[in-house]
Amino acid sequence: PDDGPHSGASFGVDVTIDDNTILVGSLALDTLKIFTNEDGHWRASEELAIDGVTRLARSVDLDGPRAVIGSRDEDGNGRVHVLHHDGMNWAIEQELSSQSNDADPEAFGHGVRLQGSLVSVTSGTVSYDDPGDVGFAELYQLKDGQWAFLETIAWSDLPASYWTAPQADLSGNQLIIAAPNDLIGADLVDIHTISTFDNGDDCNGNGLCDELDIASFASRDCNGNGVPDDCDLADGLDDVDGDGVL
């Protein structure tokens, strides 16, 4: 409602849901609103504040016990944080930093996506009329307990203002980018194949290391041994009910 507690804050500028948890972002609130489903009813369960961050969060995504949020701090610069739920509360796991020398700091984190051990962060620029402005996507991977930078993807022929920064989504080792841009009357849709860190074997040869293969749900691991089920079956483990999984 117009006279509600979040009036004028662009509450709900981005939302994400996974199982019994909802994260709601805004453009003007200094806390991230978290809701959980209890006995069939959604209730506000937690508010997360980050020191120095005043607009929390313009972009949010959630995958299991982790979330990624893109916000702006009191100086107007973009900030991106990965959160982790310890079973009781949400807390900051790590802050991600832009590795691009060309991206405007105010636009970092315009769009964030999380899938398993991969995070994508898209950024545009703040100005609306500079034909040299470009859109970026920066990729990070969870490796040995830390989120490590993978690569920057940029399109030199794509002007991208703050409001038309690329949007992205992740699936396995693929990143899809969509960037409508009324400034030049052109649209971009591109699919990029991500070269991930080698965290170990790729037992089924599908181009994903086993850890990412399981985390992204490209393969199942019903017995929880860290090896995709199709590899276990190929190695002779019994499929007692004949359904193709352990």
PDB file of C-alpha atoms in Angstrom:
ATOM      1  CA  PRO A   1       0.000   0.000   0.000  1.00  0.00           C
ATOM      2  CA  ASP A   2       1.095   3.609  -0.613  1.00  0.00           C
ATOM      3  CA  ASP A   3       1.065   4.350   3.113  1.00  0.00           C
ATOM      4  CA  GLY A   4       2.808   1.112   4.085  1.00  0.00           C
ATOM      5  CA  PRO A   5       6.031   0.874   6.116  1.00  0.00           C
ATOM      6  CA  HIS A   6       8.177   0.608   2.985  1.00  0.00           C
ATOM      7  CA  SER A   7       6.437   3.313   0.921  1.00  0.00           C
ATOM      8  CA  GLY A   8       8.837   5.027  -1.504  1.00  0.00           C
ATOM      9  CA  ALA A   9      11.613   2.505  -0.851  1.00  0.00           C
ATOM     10  CA  SER A  10      11.030   0.474  -4.045  1.00  0.00           C
ATOM     11  CA  PHE A  11      10.441  -2.490  -1.753  1.00  0.00           C
ATOM     12  CA  GLY A  12      10.363  -5.620  -3.904  1.00  0.00           C
ATOM     13  CA  VAL A  13      12.605  -4.287  -6.669  1.00  0.00           C
ATOM     14  CA  ASP A  14      13.978  -7.832  -6.761  1.00  0.00           C
ATOM     15  CA  VAL A  15      12.848 -11.016  -5.003  1.00  0.00           C
ATOM     16  CA  THR A  16      14.036 -14.598  -4.769  1.00  0.00           C
ATOM     17  CA  ILE A  17      12.596 -17.747  -3.230  1.00  0.00           C
ATOM     18  CA  ASP A  18      14.079 -21.148  -2.431  1.00  0.00           C
ATOM     19  CA  ASP A  19      12.114 -23.731  -0.485  1.00  0.00           C
ATOM     20  CA  ASN A  20      10.812 -21.948   2.654  1.00  0.00           C
ATOM     21  CA  THR A  21      12.822 -18.730   2.389  1.00  0.00           C
ATOM     22  CA  ILE A  22      12.156 -15.454   0.554  1.00  0.00           C
ATOM     23  CA  LEU A  23      14.572 -12.523   0.231  1.00  0.00           C
ATOM     24  CA  VAL A  24      13.154  -9.125  -0.754  1.00  0.00           C
ATOM     25  CA  GLY A  25      15.373  -6.323  -2.023  1.00  0.00           C
ATOM     26  CA  SER A  26      14.788  -2.575  -2.205  1.00  0.00           C
ATOM     27  CA  LEU A  27      16.430   0.588  -3.531  1.00  0.00           C
ATOM     28  CA  ALA A  28      16.236   2.638  -0.345  1.00  0.00           C
ATOM     29  CA  LEU A  29      16.143   0.421   2.748  1.00  0.00           C
ATOM     30  CA  ASP A  30      19.228  -0.228   4.879  1.00  0.00           C
ATOM     31  CA  THR A  31      18.226  -3.789   5.768  1.00  0.00           C
ATOM     32  CA  LEU A  32      17.528  -6.909   3.737  1.00  0.00           C
ATOM     33  CA  LYS A  33      14.107  -8.339   4.522  1.00  0.00           C
ATOM     34  CA  ILE A  34      13.961 -12.128   4.959  1.00  0.00           C
ATOM     35  CA  PHE A  35      10.731 -14.122   5.198  1.00  0.00           C
ATOM     36  CA  THR A  36      10.202 -17.788   6.092  1.00  0.00           C
ATOM     37  CA  ASN A  37       7.219 -20.073   5.732  1.00  0.00           C
ATOM     38  CA  GLU A  38       6.028 -21.369   9.075  1.00  0.00           C
ATOM     39  CA  ASP A  39       3.028 -23.694   9.122  1.00  0.00           C
ATOM     40  CA  GLY A  40       1.865 -22.429   5.756  1.00  0.00           C
ATOM     41  CA  HIS A  41       2.199 -18.726   6.610  1.00  0.00           C
ATOM     42  CA  TRP A  42       4.921 -16.382   5.374  1.00  0.00           C
ATOM     43  CA  ARG A  43       6.355 -14.273   8.182  1.00  0.00           C
ATOM     44  CA  ALA A  44       9.150 -11.715   8.445  1.00  0.00           C
ATOM     45  CA  SER A  45      11.844 -13.687  10.246  1.00  0.00           C
ATOM     46  CA  GLU A  46      15.040 -11.675   9.968  1.00  0.00           C
ATOM     47  CA  GLU A  47      16.518  -8.346   8.868  1.00  0.00           C
ATOM     48  CA  LEU A  48      20.156  -8.183   7.804  1.00  0.00           C
ATOM     49  CA  ALA A  49      22.146  -4.947   7.938  1.00  0.00           C
ATOM     50  CA  ILE A  50      25.629  -4.406   6.496  1.00  0.00           C
ATOM     51  CA  ASP A  51      27.848  -1.651   7.832  1.00  0.00           C
ATOM     52  CA  GLY A  52      28.009   1.276   5.405  1.00  0.00           C
ATOM     53  CA  VAL A  53      25.408  -0.183   3.012  1.00  0.00           C
ATOM     54  CA  THR A  54      22.317   2.006   2.743  1.00  0.00           C
ATOM     55  CA  ARG A  55      20.424   0.477  -0.202  1.00  0.00           C
ATOM     56  CA  LEU A  56      20.050  -3.216   0.470  1.00  0.00           C
ATOM     57  CA  ALA A  57      19.517  -4.848  -1.935  1.00  0.00           C
ATOM     58  CA  ARG A  58      18.716  -3.905  -5.532  1.00  0.00           C
ATOM     59  CA  SER A  59      19.414  -7.469  -6.730  1.00  0.00           C
ATOM     60  CA  VAL A  60      19.090 -10.758  -4.839  1.00  0.00           C
ATOM     61  CA  ASP A  61      19.382 -14.472  -5.518  1.00  0.00           C
ATOM     62  CA  LEU A  62      19.122 -17.533  -3.307  1.00  0.00           C
ATOM     63  CA  ASP A  63      20.286 -21.130  -3.639  1.00  0.00           C
ATOM     64  CA  GLY A  64      19.992 -23.387  -0.610  1.00  0.00           C
ATOM     65  CA  PRO A  65      22.023 -22.119   2.352  1.00  0.00           C
ATOM     66  CA  ARG A  66      23.638 -19.316   0.319  1.00  0.00           C
ATOM     67  CA  ALA A  67      22.451 -16.032  -1.130  1.00  0.00           C
ATOM     68  CA  VAL A  68      24.086 -13.248  -3.128  1.00  0.00           C
ATOM     69  CA  ILE A  69      22.972  -9.613  -2.941  1.00  0.00           C
ATOM     70  CA  GLY A  70      23.911  -6.522  -4.915  1.00  0.00           C
ATOM     71  CA  SER A  71      23.558  -3.239  -3.015  1.00  0.00           C
ATOM     72  CA  ARG A  72      24.847   0.336  -2.875  1.00  0.00           C
ATOM     73  CA  ASP A  73      26.773   1.896  -0.010  1.00  0.00           C
ATOM     74  CA  GLU A  74      26.548   5.352   1.539  1.00  0.00           C
ATOM     75  CA  ASP A  75      28.959   6.707  -1.112  1.00  0.00           C
ATOM     76  CA  GLY A  76      26.791   5.358  -3.947  1.00  0.00           C
ATOM     77  CA  ASN A  77      29.186   2.559  -4.914  1.00  0.00           C
ATOM     78  CA  GLY A  78      28.006  -0.930  -5.781  1.00  0.00           C
ATOM     79  CA  ARG A  79      28.640  -3.663  -3.209  1.00  0.00           C
ATOM     80  CA  VAL A  80      28.150  -7.413  -3.631  1.00  0.00           C
ATOM     81  CA  HIS A  81      28.032  -9.884  -0.747  1.00  0.00           C
ATOM     82  CA  VAL A  82      27.625 -13.648  -0.541  1.00  0.00           C
ATOM     83  CA  LEU A  83      25.597 -14.697   2.499  1.00  0.00           C
ATOM     84  CA  HIS A  84      25.487 -18.060   4.239  1.00  0.00           C
ATOM     85  CA  HIS A  85      22.862 -19.525   6.559  1.00  0.00           C
ATOM     86  CA  ASP A  86      24.323 -21.492   9.447  1.00  0.00           C
ATOM     87  CA  GLY A  87      21.069 -23.181  10.383  1.00  0.00           C
ATOM     88  CA  MET A  88      20.040 -20.321  12.650  1.00  0.00           C
ATOM     89  CA  ASN A  89      20.881 -16.989  11.022  1.00  0.00           C
ATOM     90  CA  TRP A  90      22.112 -15.372   7.822  1.00  0.00           C
ATOM     91  CA  ALA A  91      25.589 -13.825   7.899  1.00  0.00           C
ATOM     92  CA  ILE A  92      28.110 -12.422   5.416  1.00  0.00           C
ATOM     93  CA  GLU A  93      30.337 -15.143   4.006  1.00  0.00           C
ATOM     94  CA  GLN A  94      32.416 -12.920   1.711  1.00  0.00           C
ATOM     95  CA  GLU A  95      32.304  -9.596  -0.120  1.00  0.00           C
ATOM     96  CA  LEU A  96      33.067  -9.756  -3.849  1.00  0.00           C
ATOM     97  CA  SER A  97      35.065  -7.030  -5.586  1.00  0.00           C
ATOM     98  CA  SER A  98      34.941  -5.981  -9.218  1.00  0.00           C
ATOM     99  CA  GLN A  99      38.042  -6.973 -11.173  1.00  0.00           C
ATOM    100  CA  SER A 100      37.255  -4.727 -14.154  1.00  0.00           C
ATOM    101  CA  ASN A 101      39.156  -1.459 -14.491  1.00  0.00           C
ATOM    102  CA  ASP A 102      36.482  -0.091 -16.824  1.00  0.00           C
ATOM    103  CA  ALA A 103      33.283  -0.797 -14.917  1.00  0.00           C
ATOM    104  CA  ASP A 104      31.768   2.167 -13.090  1.00  0.00           C
ATOM    105  CA  PRO A 105      31.919   1.436  -9.337  1.00  0.00           C
ATOM    106  CA  GLU A 106      28.380   2.748  -8.898  1.00  0.00           C
ATOM    107  CA  ALA A 107      26.973   0.125 -11.265  1.00  0.00           C
ATOM    108  CA  PHE A 108      28.726  -2.977  -9.868  1.00  0.00           C
ATOM    109  CA  GLY A 109      26.149  -5.509  -8.737  1.00  0.00           C
ATOM    110  CA  HIS A 110      23.203  -4.250 -10.756  1.00  0.00           C
ATOM    111  CA  GLY A 111      22.271  -7.897 -11.277  1.00  0.00           C
ATOM    112  CA  VAL A 112      23.472 -10.958  -9.332  1.00  0.00           C
ATOM    113  CA  ARG A 113      22.834 -14.662  -9.800  1.00  0.00           C
ATOM    114  CA  LEU A 114      23.882 -17.709  -7.771  1.00  0.00           C
ATOM    115  CA  GLN A 115      23.892 -21.364  -8.698  1.00  0.00           C
ATOM    116  CA  GLY A 116      25.767 -23.920  -6.633  1.00  0.00           C
ATOM    117  CA  SER A 117      29.398 -22.823  -6.605  1.00  0.00           C
ATOM    118  CA  LEU A 118      29.038 -20.076  -9.247  1.00  0.00           C
ATOM    119  CA  VAL A 119      28.088 -16.401  -8.946  1.00  0.00           C
ATOM    120  CA  SER A 120      27.571 -13.933 -11.780  1.00  0.00           C
ATOM    121  CA  VAL A 121      27.585 -10.157 -11.248  1.00  0.00           C
ATOM    122  CA  THR A 122      26.438  -7.854 -14.042  1.00  0.00           C
ATOM    123  CA  SER A 123      27.232  -4.165 -14.220  1.00  0.00           C
ATOM    124  CA  GLY A 124      26.416  -1.281 -16.497  1.00  0.00           C
ATOM    125  CA  THR A 125      27.443   2.334 -16.145  1.00  0.00           C
ATOM    126  CA  VAL A 126      25.680   5.282 -14.596  1.00  0.00           C
ATOM    127  CA  SER A 127      25.590   7.650 -17.580  1.00  0.00           C
ATOM    128  CA  TYR A 128      22.882   7.383 -20.212  1.00  0.00           C
ATOM    129  CA  ASP A 129      24.482   9.028 -23.216  1.00  0.00           C
ATOM    130  CA  ASP A 130      28.099   7.926 -23.572  1.00  0.00           C
ATOM    131  CA  PRO A 131      28.381   5.647 -26.628  1.00  0.00           C
ATOM    132  CA  GLY A 132      31.578   4.181 -25.195  1.00  0.00           C
ATOM    133  CA  ASP A 133      29.826   2.695 -22.192  1.00  0.00           C
ATOM    134  CA  VAL A 134      29.849  -1.090 -22.046  1.00  0.00           C
ATOM    135  CA  GLY A 135      28.089  -3.824 -20.113  1.00  0.00           C
ATOM    136  CA  PHE A 136      29.962  -6.357 -18.002  1.00  0.00           C
ATOM    137  CA  ALA A 137      29.430  -9.748 -16.417  1.00  0.00           C
ATOM    138  CA  GLU A 138      31.945 -10.921 -13.825  1.00  0.00           C
ATOM    139  CA  LEU A 139      32.058 -14.541 -12.710  1.00  0.00           C
ATOM    140  CA  TYR A 140      33.187 -16.037  -9.398  1.00  0.00           C
ATOM    141  CA  GLN A 141      33.537 -19.640  -8.213  1.00  0.00           C
ATOM    142  CA  LEU A 142      33.649 -21.154  -4.750  1.00  0.00           C
ATOM    143  CA  LYS A 143      37.018 -22.863  -4.467  1.00  0.00           C
ATOM    144  CA  ASP A 144      38.561 -24.234  -1.272  1.00  0.00           C
ATOM    145  CA  GLY A 145      36.078 -22.292   0.859  1.00  0.00           C
ATOM    146  CA  GLN A 146      36.655 -18.914  -0.830  1.00  0.00           C
ATOM    147  CA  TRP A 147      34.867 -17.137  -3.653  1.00  0.00           C
ATOM    148  CA  ALA A 148      37.534 -16.623  -6.323  1.00  0.00           C
ATOM    149  CA  PHE A 149      37.295 -14.447  -9.437  1.00  0.00           C
ATOM    150  CA  LEU A 150      36.982 -16.433 -12.680  1.00  0.00           C
ATOM    151  CA  GLU A 151      36.646 -13.985 -15.590  1.00  0.00           C
ATOM    152  CA  THR A 152      35.123 -10.764 -16.922  1.00  0.00           C
ATOM    153  CA  ILE A 153      32.913 -10.788 -20.000  1.00  0.00           C
ATOM    154  CA  ALA A 154      32.414  -7.435 -21.752  1.00  0.00           C
ATOM    155  CA  TRP A 155      30.704  -6.272 -24.921  1.00  0.00           C
ATOM    156  CA  SER A 156      32.449  -3.239 -26.423  1.00  0.00           C
ATOM    157  CA  ASP A 157      29.550  -2.619 -28.815  1.00  0.00           C
ATOM    158  CA  LEU A 158      26.898  -2.578 -26.097  1.00  0.00           C
ATOM    159  CA  PRO A 159      26.215   0.768 -24.396  1.00  0.00           C
ATOM    160  CA  ALA A 160      24.744  -0.072 -21.007  1.00  0.00           C
ATOM    161  CA  SER A 161      23.454   2.472 -18.529  1.00  0.00           C
ATOM    162  CA  TYR A 162      22.646   1.718 -14.898  1.00  0.00           C
ATOM    163  CA  TRP A 163      19.067   0.900 -15.824  1.00  0.00           C
ATOM    164  CA  THR A 164      19.951  -1.216 -18.864  1.00  0.00           C
ATOM    165  CA  ALA A 165      22.828  -3.201 -17.399  1.00  0.00           C
ATOM    166  CA  PRO A 166      22.857  -6.799 -18.628  1.00  0.00           C
ATOM    167  CA  GLN A 167      20.724  -9.329 -16.820  1.00  0.00           C
ATOM    168  CA  ALA A 168      21.955 -12.895 -16.564  1.00  0.00           C
ATOM    169  CA  ASP A 169      21.145 -16.387 -15.402  1.00  0.00           C
ATOM    170  CA  LEU A 170      23.224 -19.501 -14.762  1.00  0.00           C
ATOM    171  CA  SER A 171      22.695 -23.125 -15.734  1.00  0.00           C
ATOM    172  CA  GLY A 172      25.494 -25.639 -15.287  1.00  0.00           C
ATOM    173  CA  ASN A 173      28.540 -24.082 -16.948  1.00  0.00           C
ATOM    174  CA  GLN A 174      26.470 -21.716 -19.106  1.00  0.00           C
ATOM    175  CA  LEU A 175      25.731 -18.039 -18.559  1.00  0.00           C
ATOM    176  CA  ILE A 176      22.960 -16.404 -20.559  1.00  0.00           C
ATOM    177  CA  ILE A 177      23.053 -12.617 -20.944  1.00  0.00           C
ATOM    178  CA  ALA A 178      20.159 -10.404 -22.003  1.00  0.00           C
ATOM    179  CA  ALA A 179      20.631  -6.661 -22.439  1.00  0.00           C
ATOM    180  CA  PRO A 180      17.837  -4.639 -24.049  1.00  0.00           C
ATOM    181  CA  ASN A 181      19.055  -1.129 -24.777  1.00  0.00           C
ATOM    182  CA  ASP A 182      16.701   1.586 -26.018  1.00  0.00           C
ATOM    183  CA  LEU A 183      19.594   4.046 -26.298  1.00  0.00           C
ATOM    184  CA  ILE A 184      20.843   2.451 -29.501  1.00  0.00           C
ATOM    185  CA  GLY A 185      17.709   0.546 -30.438  1.00  0.00           C
ATOM    186  CA  ALA A 186      19.484  -2.802 -30.184  1.00  0.00           C
ATOM    187  CA  ASP A 187      19.150  -5.922 -28.077  1.00  0.00           C
ATOM    188  CA  LEU A 188      21.729  -8.498 -27.066  1.00  0.00           C
ATOM    189  CA  VAL A 189      21.172 -12.102 -26.067  1.00  0.00           C
ATOM    190  CA  ASP A 190      24.287 -14.218 -25.717  1.00  0.00           C
ATOM    191  CA  ILE A 191      25.183 -17.575 -24.162  1.00  0.00           C
ATOM    192  CA  HIS A 192      28.661 -17.897 -22.715  1.00  0.00           C
ATOM    193  CA  THR A 193      30.334 -21.180 -21.724  1.00  0.00           C
ATOM    194  CA  ILE A 194      32.144 -20.785 -18.410  1.00  0.00           C
ATOM    195  CA  SER A 195      35.612 -22.246 -17.940  1.00  0.00           C
ATOM    196  CA  THR A 196      35.553 -23.200 -14.263  1.00  0.00           C
ATOM    197  CA  PHE A 197      38.446 -23.935 -11.950  1.00  0.00           C
ATOM    198  CA  ASP A 198      39.443 -27.573 -11.896  1.00  0.00           C
ATOM    199  CA  ASN A 199      38.248 -28.683  -8.492  1.00  0.00           C
ATOM    200  CA  GLY A 200      38.815 -32.339  -9.272  1.00  0.00           C
ATOM    201  CA  ASP A 201      37.679 -35.072 -11.621  1.00  0.00           C
ATOM    202  CA  ASP A 202      35.056 -34.847 -14.336  1.00  0.00           C
ATOM    203  CA  CYS A 203      34.143 -38.524 -14.091  1.00  0.00           C
ATOM    204  CA  ASN A 204      31.282 -38.453 -16.612  1.00  0.00           C
ATOM    205  CA  GLY A 205      33.016 -36.169 -19.111  1.00  0.00           C
ATOM    206  CA  ASN A 206      30.221 -33.577 -19.265  1.00  0.00           C
ATOM    207  CA  GLY A 207      32.569 -30.587 -18.984  1.00  0.00           C
ATOM    208  CA  LEU A 208      31.835 -29.912 -15.299  1.00  0.00           C
ATOM    209  CA  CYS A 209      34.079 -30.934 -12.451  1.00  0.00           C
ATOM    210  CA  ASP A 210      32.211 -33.337 -10.178  1.00  0.00           C
ATOM    211  CA  GLU A 211      31.729 -30.746  -7.416  1.00  0.00           C
ATOM    212  CA  LEU A 212      30.087 -28.235  -9.767  1.00  0.00           C
ATOM    213  CA  ASP A 213      28.225 -31.014 -11.566  1.00  0.00           C
ATOM    214  CA  ILE A 214      26.454 -31.977  -8.331  1.00  0.00           C
ATOM    215  CA  ALA A 215      26.068 -28.422  -6.961  1.00  0.00           C
ATOM    216  CA  SER A 216      24.357 -27.251 -10.142  1.00  0.00           C
ATOM    217  CA  PHE A 217      22.066 -30.318 -10.167  1.00  0.00           C
ATOM    218  CA  ALA A 218      23.348 -31.341 -13.602  1.00  0.00           C
ATOM    219  CA  SER A 219      23.957 -34.767 -12.025  1.00  0.00           C
ATOM    220  CA  ARG A 220      22.476 -36.438  -8.972  1.00  0.00           C
ATOM    221  CA  ASP A 221      24.368 -37.676  -5.929  1.00  0.00           C
ATOM    222  CA  CYS A 222      21.751 -39.615  -4.025  1.00  0.00           C
ATOM    223  CA  ASN A 223      24.231 -41.424  -1.775  1.00  0.00           C
ATOM    224  CA  GLY A 224      26.052 -38.196  -0.900  1.00  0.00           C
ATOM    225  CA  ASN A 225      29.557 -39.486  -1.617  1.00  0.00           C
ATOM    226  CA  GLY A 226      30.585 -36.532  -3.792  1.00  0.00           C
ATOM    227  CA  VAL A 227      30.553 -38.608  -6.989  1.00  0.00           C
ATOM    228  CA  PRO A 228      27.780 -38.269  -9.616  1.00  0.00           C
ATOM    229  CA  ASP A 229      25.472 -41.272  -9.511  1.00  0.00           C
ATOM    230  CA  ASP A 230      26.043 -42.164 -13.178  1.00  0.00           C
ATOM    231  CA  CYS A 231      29.753 -42.592 -12.399  1.00  0.00           C
ATOM    232  CA  ASP A 232      29.007 -44.750  -9.362  1.00  0.00           C
ATOM    233  CA  LEU A 233      26.732 -46.918 -11.497  1.00  0.00           C
ATOM    234  CA  ALA A 234      29.404 -47.225 -14.178  1.00  0.00           C
ATOM    235  CA  ASP A 235      31.839 -48.343 -11.468  1.00  0.00           C
ATOM    236  CA  GLY A 236      29.512 -51.177 -10.443  1.00  0.00           C
ATOM    237  CA  LEU A 237      27.542 -49.787  -7.489  1.00  0.00           C
ATOM    238  CA  ASP A 238      24.134 -51.402  -7.285  1.00  0.00           C
ATOM    239  CA  ASP A 239      21.005 -49.679  -8.570  1.00  0.00           C
ATOM    240  CA  VAL A 240      18.667 -51.764  -6.453  1.00  0.00           C
ATOM    241  CA  ASP A 241      15.397 -50.474  -7.924  1.00  0.00           C
ATOM    242  CA  GLY A 242      16.616 -50.063 -11.503  1.00  0.00           C
ATOM    243  CA  ASP A 243      15.652 -46.385 -11.790  1.00  0.00           C
ATOM    244  CA  GLY A 244      19.071 -45.203 -13.011  1.00  0.00           C
ATOM    245  CA  VAL A 245      20.052 -43.548  -9.701  1.00  0.00           C
ATOM    246  CA  LEU A 246      21.418 -44.978  -6.490  1.00  0.00           C
TER     247      LEU A 246
END
